[in-house]
Short mmCIF file of N, CA, C and O in Angstrom, two decimals:
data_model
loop_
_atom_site.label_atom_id
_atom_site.label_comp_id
_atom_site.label_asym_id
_atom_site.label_seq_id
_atom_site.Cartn_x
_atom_site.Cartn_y
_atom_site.Cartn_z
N UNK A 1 -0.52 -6.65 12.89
CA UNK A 1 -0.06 -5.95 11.71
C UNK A 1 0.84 -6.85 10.88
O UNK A 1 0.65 -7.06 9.68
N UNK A 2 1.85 -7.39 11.62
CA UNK A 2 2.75 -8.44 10.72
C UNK A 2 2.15 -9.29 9.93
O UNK A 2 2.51 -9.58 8.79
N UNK A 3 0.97 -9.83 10.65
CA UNK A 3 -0.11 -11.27 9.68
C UNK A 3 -0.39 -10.48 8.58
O UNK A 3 0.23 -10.69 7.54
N UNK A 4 -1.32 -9.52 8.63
CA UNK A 4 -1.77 -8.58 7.59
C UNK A 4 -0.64 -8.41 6.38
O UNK A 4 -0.90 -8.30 5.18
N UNK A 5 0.72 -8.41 7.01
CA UNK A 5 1.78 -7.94 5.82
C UNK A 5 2.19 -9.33 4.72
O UNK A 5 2.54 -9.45 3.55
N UNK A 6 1.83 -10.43 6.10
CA UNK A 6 2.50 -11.25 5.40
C UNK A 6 1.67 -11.87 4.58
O UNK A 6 2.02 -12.46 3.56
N UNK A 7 0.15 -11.72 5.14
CA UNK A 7 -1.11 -12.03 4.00
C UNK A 7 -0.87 -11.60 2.87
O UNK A 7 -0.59 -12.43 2.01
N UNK A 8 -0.90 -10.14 2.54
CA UNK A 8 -0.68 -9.44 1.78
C UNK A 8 0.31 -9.84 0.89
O UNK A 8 -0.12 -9.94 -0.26
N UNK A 9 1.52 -10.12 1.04
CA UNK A 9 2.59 -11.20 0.35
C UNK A 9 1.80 -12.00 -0.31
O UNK A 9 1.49 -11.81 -1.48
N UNK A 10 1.43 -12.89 0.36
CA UNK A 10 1.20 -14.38 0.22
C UNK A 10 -0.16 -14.23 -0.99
O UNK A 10 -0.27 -15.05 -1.91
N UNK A 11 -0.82 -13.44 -0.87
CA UNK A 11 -1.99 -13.19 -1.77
C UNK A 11 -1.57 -12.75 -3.04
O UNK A 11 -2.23 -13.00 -4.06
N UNK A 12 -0.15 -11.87 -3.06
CA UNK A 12 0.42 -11.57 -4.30
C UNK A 12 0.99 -12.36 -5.28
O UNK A 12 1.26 -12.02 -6.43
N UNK A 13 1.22 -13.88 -4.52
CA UNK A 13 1.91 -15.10 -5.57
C UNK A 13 0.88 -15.59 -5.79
O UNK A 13 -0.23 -15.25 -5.37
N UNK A 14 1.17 -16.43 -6.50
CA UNK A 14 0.18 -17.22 -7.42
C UNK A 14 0.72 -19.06 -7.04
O UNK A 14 1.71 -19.63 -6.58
N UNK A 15 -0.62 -19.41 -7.56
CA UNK A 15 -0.50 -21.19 -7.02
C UNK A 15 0.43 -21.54 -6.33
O UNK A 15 0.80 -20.78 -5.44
N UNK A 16 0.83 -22.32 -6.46
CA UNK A 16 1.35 -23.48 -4.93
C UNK A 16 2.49 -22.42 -3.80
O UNK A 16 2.74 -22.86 -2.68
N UNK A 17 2.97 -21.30 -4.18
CA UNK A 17 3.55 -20.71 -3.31
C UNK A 17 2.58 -19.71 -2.28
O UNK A 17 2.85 -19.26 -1.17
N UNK A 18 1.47 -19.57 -3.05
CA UNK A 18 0.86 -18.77 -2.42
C UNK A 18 -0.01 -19.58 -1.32
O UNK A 18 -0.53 -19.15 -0.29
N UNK A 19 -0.01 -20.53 -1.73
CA UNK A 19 -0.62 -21.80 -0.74
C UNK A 19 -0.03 -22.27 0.59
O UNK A 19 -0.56 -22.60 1.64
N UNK A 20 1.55 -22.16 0.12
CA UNK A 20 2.47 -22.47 0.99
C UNK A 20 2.83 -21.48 2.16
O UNK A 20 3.29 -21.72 3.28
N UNK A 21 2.49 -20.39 1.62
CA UNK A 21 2.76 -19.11 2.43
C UNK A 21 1.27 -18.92 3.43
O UNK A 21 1.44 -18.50 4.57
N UNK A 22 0.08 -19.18 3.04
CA UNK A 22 -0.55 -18.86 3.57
C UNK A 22 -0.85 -20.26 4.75
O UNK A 22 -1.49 -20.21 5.80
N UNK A 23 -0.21 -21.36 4.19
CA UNK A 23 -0.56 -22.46 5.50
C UNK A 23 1.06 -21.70 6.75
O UNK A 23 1.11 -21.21 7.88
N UNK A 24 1.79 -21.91 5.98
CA UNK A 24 3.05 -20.92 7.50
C UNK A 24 2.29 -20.23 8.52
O UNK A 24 2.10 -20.44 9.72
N UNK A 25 1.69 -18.82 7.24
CA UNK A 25 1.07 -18.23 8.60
C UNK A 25 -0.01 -19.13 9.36
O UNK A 25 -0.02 -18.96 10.58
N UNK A 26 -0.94 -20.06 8.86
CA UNK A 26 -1.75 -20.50 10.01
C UNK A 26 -0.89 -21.39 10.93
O UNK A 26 -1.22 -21.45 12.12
N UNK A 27 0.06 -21.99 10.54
CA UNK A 27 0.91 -22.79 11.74
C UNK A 27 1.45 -22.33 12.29
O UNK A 27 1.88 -23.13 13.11
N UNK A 28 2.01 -20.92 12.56
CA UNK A 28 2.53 -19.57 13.62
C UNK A 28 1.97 -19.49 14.75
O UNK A 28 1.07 -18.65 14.78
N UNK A 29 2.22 -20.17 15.93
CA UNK A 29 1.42 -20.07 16.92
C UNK A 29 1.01 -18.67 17.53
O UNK A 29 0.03 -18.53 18.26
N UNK A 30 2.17 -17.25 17.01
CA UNK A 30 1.56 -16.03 17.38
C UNK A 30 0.42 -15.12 16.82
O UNK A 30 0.24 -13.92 17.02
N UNK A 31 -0.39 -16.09 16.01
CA UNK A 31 -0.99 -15.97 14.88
C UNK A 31 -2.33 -16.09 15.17
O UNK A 31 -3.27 -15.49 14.64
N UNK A 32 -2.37 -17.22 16.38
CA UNK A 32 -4.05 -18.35 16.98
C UNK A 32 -4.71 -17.76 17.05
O UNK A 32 -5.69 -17.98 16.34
N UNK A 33 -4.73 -16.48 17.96
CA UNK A 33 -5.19 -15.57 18.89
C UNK A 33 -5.91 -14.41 17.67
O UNK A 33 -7.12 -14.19 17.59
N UNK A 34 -5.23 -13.98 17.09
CA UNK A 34 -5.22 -12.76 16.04
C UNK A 34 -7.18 -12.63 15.31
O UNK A 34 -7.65 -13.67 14.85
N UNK A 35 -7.62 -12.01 15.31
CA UNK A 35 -8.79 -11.55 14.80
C UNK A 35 -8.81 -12.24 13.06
O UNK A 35 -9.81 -12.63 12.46
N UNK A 36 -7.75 -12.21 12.70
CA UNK A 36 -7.46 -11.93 11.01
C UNK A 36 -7.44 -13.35 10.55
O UNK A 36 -7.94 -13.79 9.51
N UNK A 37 -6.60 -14.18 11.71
CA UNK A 37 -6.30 -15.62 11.44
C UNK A 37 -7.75 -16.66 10.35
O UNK A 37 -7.61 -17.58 9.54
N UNK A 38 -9.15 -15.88 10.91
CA UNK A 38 -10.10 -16.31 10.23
C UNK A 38 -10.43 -16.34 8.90
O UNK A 38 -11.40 -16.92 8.41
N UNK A 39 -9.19 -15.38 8.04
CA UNK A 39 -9.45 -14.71 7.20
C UNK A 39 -8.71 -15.08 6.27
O UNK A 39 -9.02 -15.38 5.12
N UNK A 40 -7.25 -15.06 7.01
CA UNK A 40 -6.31 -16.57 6.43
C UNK A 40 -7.15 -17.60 6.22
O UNK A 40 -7.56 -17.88 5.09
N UNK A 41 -7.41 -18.10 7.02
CA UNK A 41 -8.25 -19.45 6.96
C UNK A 41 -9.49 -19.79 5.69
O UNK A 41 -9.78 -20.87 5.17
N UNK A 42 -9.99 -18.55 5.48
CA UNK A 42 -11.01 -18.61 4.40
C UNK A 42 -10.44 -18.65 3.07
O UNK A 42 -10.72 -19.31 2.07
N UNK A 43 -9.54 -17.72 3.33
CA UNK A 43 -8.26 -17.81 1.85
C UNK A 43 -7.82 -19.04 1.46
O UNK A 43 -7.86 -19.32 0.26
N UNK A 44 -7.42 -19.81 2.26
CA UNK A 44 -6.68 -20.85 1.95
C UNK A 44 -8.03 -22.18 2.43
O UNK A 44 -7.06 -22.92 2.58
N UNK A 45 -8.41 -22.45 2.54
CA UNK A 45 -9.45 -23.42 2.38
C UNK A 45 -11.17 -23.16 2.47
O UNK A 45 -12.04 -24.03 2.38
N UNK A 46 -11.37 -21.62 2.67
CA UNK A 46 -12.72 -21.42 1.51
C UNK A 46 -12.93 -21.66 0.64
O UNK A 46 -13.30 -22.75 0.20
N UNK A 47 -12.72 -20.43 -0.01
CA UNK A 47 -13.58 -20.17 -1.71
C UNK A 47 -12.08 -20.43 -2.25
O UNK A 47 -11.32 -19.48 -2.06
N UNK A 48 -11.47 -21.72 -2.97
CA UNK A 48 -10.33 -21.94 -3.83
C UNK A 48 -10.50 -20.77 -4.91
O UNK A 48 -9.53 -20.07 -5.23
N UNK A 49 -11.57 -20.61 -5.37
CA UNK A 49 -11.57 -19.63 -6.57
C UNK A 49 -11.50 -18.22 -6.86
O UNK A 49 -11.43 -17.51 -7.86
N UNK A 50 -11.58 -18.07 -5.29
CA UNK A 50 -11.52 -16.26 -4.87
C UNK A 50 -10.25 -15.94 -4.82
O UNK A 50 -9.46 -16.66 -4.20
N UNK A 51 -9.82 -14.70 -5.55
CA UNK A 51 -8.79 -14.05 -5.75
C UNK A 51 -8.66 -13.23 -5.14
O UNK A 51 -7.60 -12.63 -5.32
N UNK A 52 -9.71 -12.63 -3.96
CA UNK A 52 -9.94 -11.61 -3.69
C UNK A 52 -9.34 -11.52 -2.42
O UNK A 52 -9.53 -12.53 -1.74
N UNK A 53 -8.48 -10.36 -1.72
CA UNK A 53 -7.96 -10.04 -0.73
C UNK A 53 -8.98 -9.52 0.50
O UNK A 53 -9.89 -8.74 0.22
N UNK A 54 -8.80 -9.92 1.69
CA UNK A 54 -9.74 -8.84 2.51
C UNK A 54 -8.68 -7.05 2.53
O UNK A 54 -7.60 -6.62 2.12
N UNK A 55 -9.92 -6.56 3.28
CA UNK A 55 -9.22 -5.45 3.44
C UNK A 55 -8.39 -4.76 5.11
O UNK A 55 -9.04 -3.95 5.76
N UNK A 56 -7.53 -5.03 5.42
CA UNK A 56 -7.39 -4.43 6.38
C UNK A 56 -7.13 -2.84 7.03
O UNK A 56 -6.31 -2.01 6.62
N UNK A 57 -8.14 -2.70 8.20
CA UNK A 57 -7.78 -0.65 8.21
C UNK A 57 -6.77 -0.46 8.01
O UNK A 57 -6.22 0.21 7.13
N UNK A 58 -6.14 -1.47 9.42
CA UNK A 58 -4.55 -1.03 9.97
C UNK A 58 -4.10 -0.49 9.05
O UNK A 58 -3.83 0.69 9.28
N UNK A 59 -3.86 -0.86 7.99
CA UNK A 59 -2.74 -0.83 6.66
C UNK A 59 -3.10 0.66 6.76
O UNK A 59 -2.40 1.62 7.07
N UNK A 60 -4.23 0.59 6.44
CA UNK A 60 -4.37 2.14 5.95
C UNK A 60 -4.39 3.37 6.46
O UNK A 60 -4.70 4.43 5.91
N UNK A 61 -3.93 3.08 7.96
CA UNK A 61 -3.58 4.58 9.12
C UNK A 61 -2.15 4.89 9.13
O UNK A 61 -1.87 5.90 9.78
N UNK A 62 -1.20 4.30 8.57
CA UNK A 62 0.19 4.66 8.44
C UNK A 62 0.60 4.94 9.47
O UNK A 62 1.60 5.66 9.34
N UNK A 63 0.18 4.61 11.18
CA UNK A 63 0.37 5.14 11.86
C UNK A 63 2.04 4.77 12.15
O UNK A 63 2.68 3.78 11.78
N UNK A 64 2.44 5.80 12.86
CA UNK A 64 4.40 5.46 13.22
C UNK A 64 5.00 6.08 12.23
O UNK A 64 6.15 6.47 12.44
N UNK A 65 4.44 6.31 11.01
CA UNK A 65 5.34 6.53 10.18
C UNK A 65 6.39 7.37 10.01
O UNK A 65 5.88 8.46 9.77
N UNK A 66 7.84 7.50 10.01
CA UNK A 66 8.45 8.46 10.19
C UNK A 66 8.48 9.62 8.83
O UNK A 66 7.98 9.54 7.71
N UNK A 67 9.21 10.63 9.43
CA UNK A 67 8.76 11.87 8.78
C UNK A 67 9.02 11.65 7.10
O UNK A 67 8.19 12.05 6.28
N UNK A 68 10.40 10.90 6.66
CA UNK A 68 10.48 10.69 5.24
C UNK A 68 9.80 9.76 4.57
O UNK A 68 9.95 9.44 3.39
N UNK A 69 8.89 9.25 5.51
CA UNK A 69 7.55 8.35 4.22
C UNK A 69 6.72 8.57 4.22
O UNK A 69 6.23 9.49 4.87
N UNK A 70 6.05 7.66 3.33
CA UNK A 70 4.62 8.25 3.30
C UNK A 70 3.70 7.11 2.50
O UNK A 70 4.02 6.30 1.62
N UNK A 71 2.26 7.40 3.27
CA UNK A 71 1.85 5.85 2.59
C UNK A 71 0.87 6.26 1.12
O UNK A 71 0.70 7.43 0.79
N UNK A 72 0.35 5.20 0.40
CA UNK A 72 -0.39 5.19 -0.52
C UNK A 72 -2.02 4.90 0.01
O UNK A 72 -2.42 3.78 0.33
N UNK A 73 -2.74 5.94 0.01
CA UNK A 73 -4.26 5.88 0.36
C UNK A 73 -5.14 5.57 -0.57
O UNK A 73 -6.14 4.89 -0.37
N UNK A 74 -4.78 6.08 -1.67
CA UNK A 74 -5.75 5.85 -2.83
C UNK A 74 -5.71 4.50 -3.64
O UNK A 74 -4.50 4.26 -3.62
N UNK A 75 -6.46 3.19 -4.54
CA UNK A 75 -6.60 2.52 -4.66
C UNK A 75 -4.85 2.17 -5.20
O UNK A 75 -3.88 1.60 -4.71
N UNK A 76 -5.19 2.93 -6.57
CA UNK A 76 -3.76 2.44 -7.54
C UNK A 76 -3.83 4.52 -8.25
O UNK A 76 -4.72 5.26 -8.67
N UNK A 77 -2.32 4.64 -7.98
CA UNK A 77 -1.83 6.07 -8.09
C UNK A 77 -0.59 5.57 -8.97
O UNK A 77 0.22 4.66 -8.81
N UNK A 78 -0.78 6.71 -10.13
CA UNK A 78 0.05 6.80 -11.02
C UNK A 78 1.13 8.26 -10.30
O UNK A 78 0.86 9.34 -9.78
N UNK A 79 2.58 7.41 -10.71
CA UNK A 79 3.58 8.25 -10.24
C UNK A 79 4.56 8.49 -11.40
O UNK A 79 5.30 7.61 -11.84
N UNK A 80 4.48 9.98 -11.94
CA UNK A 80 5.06 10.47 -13.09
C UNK A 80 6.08 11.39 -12.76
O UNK A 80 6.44 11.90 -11.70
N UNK A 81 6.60 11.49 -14.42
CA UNK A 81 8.10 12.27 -14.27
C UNK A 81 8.36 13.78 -13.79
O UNK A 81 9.50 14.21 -13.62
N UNK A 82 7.55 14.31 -13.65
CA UNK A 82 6.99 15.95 -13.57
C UNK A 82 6.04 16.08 -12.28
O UNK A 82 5.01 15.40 -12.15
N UNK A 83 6.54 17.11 -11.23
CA UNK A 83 5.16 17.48 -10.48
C UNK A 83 3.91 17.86 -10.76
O UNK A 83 3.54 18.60 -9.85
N UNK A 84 3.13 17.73 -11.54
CA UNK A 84 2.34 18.30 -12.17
C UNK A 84 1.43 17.66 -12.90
O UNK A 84 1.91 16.60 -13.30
N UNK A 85 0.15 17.85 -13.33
CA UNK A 85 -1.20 17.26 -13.78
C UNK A 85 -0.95 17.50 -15.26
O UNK A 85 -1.89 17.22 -16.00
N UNK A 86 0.10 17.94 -15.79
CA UNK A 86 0.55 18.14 -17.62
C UNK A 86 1.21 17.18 -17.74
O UNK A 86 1.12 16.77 -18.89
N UNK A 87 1.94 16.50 -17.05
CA UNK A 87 3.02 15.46 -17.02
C UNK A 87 2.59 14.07 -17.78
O UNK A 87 1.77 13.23 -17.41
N UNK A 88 3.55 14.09 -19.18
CA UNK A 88 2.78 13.54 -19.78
C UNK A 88 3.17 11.57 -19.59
O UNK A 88 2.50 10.61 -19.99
N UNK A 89 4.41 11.60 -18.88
CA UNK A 89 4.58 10.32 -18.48
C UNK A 89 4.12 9.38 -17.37
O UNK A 89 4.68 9.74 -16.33
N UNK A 90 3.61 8.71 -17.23
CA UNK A 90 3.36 7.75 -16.21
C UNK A 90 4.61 6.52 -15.99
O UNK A 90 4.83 5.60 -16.78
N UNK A 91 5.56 6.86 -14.30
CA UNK A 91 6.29 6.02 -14.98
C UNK A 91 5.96 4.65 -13.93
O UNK A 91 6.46 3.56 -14.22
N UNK A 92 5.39 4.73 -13.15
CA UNK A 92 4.52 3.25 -12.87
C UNK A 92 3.51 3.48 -11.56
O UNK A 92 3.52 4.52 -10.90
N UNK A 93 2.85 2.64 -11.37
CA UNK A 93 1.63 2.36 -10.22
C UNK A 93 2.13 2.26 -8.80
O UNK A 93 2.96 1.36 -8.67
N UNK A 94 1.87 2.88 -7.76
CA UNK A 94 1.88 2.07 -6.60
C UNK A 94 0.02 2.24 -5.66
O UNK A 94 -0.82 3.14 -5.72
N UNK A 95 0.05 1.24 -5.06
CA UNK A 95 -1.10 0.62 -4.60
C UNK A 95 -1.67 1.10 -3.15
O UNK A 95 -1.11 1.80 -2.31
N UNK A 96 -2.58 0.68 -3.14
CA UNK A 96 -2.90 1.79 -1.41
C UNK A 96 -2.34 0.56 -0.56
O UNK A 96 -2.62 -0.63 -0.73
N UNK A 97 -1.53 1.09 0.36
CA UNK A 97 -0.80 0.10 1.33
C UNK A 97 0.65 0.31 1.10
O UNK A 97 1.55 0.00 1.88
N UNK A 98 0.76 0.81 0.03
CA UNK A 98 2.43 0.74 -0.44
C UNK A 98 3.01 1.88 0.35
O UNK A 98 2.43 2.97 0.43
N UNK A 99 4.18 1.61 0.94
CA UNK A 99 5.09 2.88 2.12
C UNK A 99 6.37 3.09 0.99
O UNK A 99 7.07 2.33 0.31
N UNK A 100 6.26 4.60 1.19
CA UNK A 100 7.48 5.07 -0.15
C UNK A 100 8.25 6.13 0.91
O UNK A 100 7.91 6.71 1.95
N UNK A 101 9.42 6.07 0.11
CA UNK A 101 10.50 6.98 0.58
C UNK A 101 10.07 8.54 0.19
O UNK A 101 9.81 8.71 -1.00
N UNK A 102 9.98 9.59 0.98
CA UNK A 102 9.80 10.64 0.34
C UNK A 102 11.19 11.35 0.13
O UNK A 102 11.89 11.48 1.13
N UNK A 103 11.72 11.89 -1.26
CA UNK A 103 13.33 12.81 -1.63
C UNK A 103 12.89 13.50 -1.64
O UNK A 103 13.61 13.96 -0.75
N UNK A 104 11.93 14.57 -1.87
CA UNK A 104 11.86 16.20 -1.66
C UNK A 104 9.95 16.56 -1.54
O UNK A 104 9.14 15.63 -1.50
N UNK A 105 9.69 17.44 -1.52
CA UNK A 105 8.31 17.91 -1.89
C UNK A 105 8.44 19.11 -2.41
O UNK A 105 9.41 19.82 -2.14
N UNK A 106 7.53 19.45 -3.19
CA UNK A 106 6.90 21.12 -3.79
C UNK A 106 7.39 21.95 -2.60
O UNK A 106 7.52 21.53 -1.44
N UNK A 107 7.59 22.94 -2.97
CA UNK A 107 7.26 23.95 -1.76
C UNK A 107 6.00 24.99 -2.06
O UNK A 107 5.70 25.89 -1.27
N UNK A 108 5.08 24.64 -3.70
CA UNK A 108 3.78 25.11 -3.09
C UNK A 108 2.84 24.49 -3.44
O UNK A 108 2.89 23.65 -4.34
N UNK A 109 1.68 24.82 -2.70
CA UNK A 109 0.43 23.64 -2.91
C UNK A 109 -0.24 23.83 -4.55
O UNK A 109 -0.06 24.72 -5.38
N UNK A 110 -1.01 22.67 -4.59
CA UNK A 110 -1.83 23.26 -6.24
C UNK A 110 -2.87 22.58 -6.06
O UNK A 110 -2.74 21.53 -5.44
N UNK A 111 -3.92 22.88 -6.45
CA UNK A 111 -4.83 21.98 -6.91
C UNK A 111 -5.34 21.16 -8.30
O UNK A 111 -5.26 21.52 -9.47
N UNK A 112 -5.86 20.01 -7.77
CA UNK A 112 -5.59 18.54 -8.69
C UNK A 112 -7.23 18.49 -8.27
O UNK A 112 -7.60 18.50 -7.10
N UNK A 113 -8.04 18.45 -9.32
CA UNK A 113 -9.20 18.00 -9.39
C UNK A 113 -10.12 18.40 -7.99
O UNK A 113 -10.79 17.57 -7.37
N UNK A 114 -10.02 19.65 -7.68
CA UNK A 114 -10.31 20.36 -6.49
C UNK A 114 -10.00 20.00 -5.37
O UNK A 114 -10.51 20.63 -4.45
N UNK A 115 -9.36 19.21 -5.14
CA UNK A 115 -8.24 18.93 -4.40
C UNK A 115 -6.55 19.99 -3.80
O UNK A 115 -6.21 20.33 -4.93
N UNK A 116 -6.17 20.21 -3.48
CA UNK A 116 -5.14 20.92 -2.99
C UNK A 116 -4.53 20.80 -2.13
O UNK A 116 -4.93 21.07 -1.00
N UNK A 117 -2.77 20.14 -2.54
CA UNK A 117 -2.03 19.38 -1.75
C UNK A 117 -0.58 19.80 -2.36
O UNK A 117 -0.50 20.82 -3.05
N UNK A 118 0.55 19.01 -2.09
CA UNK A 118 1.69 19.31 -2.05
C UNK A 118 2.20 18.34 -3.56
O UNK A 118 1.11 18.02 -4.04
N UNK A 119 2.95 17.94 -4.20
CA UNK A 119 3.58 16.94 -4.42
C UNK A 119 4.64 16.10 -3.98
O UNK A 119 5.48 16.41 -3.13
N UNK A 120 4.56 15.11 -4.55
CA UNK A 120 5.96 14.46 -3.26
C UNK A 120 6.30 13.51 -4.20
O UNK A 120 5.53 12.80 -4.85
N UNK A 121 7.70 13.53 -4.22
CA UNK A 121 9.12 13.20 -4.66
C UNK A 121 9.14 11.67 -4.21
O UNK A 121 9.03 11.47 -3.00
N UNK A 122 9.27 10.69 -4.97
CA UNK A 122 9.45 9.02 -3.80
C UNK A 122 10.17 8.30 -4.45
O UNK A 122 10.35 8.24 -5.67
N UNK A 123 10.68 7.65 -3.50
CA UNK A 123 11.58 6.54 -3.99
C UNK A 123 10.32 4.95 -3.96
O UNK A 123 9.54 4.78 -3.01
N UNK A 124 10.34 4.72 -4.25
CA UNK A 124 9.67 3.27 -4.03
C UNK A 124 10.03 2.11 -4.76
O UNK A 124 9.81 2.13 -5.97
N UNK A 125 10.58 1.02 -4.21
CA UNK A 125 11.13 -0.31 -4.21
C UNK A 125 12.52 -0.22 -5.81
O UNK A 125 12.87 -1.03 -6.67
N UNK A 126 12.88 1.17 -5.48
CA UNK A 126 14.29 1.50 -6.56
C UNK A 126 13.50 2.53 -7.71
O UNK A 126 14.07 2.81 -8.76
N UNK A 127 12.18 3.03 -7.40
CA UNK A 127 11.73 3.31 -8.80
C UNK A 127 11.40 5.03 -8.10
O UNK A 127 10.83 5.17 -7.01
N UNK A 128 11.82 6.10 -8.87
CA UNK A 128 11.71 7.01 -8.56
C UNK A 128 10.45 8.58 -9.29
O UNK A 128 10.38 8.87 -10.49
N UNK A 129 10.02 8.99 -8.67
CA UNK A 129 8.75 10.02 -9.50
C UNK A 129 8.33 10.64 -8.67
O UNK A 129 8.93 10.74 -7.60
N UNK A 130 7.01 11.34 -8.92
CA UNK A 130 5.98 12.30 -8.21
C UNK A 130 4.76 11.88 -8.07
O UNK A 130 4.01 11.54 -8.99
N UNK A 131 4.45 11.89 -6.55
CA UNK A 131 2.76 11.60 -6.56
C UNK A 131 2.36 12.52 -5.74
O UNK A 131 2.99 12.95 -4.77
N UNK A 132 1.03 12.93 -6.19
CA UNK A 132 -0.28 14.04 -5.75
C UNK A 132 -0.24 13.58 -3.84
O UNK A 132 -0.42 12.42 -3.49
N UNK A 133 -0.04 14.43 -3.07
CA UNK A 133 -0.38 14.04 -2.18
C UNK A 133 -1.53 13.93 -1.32
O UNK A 133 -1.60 13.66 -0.12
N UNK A 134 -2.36 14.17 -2.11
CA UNK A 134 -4.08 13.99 -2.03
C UNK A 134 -4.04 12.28 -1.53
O UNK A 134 -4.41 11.71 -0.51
N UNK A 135 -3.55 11.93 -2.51
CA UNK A 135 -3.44 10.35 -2.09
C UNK A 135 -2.37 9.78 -1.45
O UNK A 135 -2.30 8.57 -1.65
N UNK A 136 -1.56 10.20 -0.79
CA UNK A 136 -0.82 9.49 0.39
C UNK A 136 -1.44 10.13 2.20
O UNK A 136 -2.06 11.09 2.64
N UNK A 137 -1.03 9.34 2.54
CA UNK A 137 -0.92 9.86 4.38
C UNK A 137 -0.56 11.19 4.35
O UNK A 137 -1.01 11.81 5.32
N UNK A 138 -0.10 11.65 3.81
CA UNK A 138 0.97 13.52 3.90
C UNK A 138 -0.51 13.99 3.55
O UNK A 138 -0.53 15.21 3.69
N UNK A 139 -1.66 13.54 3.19
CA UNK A 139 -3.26 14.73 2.57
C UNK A 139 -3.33 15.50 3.75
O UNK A 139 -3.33 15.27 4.96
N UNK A 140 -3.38 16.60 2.90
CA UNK A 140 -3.76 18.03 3.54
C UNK A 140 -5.14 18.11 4.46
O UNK A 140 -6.01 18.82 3.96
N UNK A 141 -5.40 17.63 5.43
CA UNK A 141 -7.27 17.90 6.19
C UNK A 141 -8.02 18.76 5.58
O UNK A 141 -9.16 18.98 5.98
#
């Protein structure tokens, strides 16, 4: 899970740091062993021209997570000022993989594009709003 996080970093900079970050992780000897290490490896001396991230599940089972977070499932989720599908602000993106603080939820469900879930209140990296919980770990089965 840690390689995966720190991939994930390292894929987010751009030229020579992102280069630098991704040779660390291959010189990590707790790293040799790892399934993923191959994947590093293609990143950083495959395809120079690929921008493209692999995908890992892990990320996306949130498993452990304690009760006040919650993860991002859906690709890229807009998180606005208002609980609600009228809400006419968007006040920024977070990404599937992203773990947010949850400050409160709805106390009733609604449905969002036949969907029907809660809203939830988040803090994420200082930035605060509402996202559908259709798209975090908290989705209703």
């Amino acid at each position: 899970m840690k390689l995966g996080i720190l991939y994930w970093r390292a894929m987010e900079e751009g030229g020579d740091k992102k280069y630098e970050l991704l040779e660390n992780i291959m010189d990590n000897p707790n790293f040799k062993k790892s399934k993923l290490i191959e994947e590093v490896s293609k990143a950083l001396y495959g395809n120079p021209g690929s921008e493209e991230a692999f995908y890992i599940d892990e990320l996306d089972q949130f498993q452990n997570l304690p009760s006040n977070k919650l993860g991002i499932t859906s690709k890229t989720v807009n998180v606005v000022d208002e609980p609600s599908t009228s809400s006419e602000e968007v006040l920024f993106q977070v990404e599937k993989g992203d773990i947010c603080d949850i400050i409160e939820q709805s106390s009733s469900l609604e449905e969002v594009n036949g969907n029907t879930d809660r809203w939830y209140k988040i803090n994420f990296n200082g930035k605060v709003g509402w996202v559908f919980g259709h798209h975090t770990s908290k989705k209703r089965s």
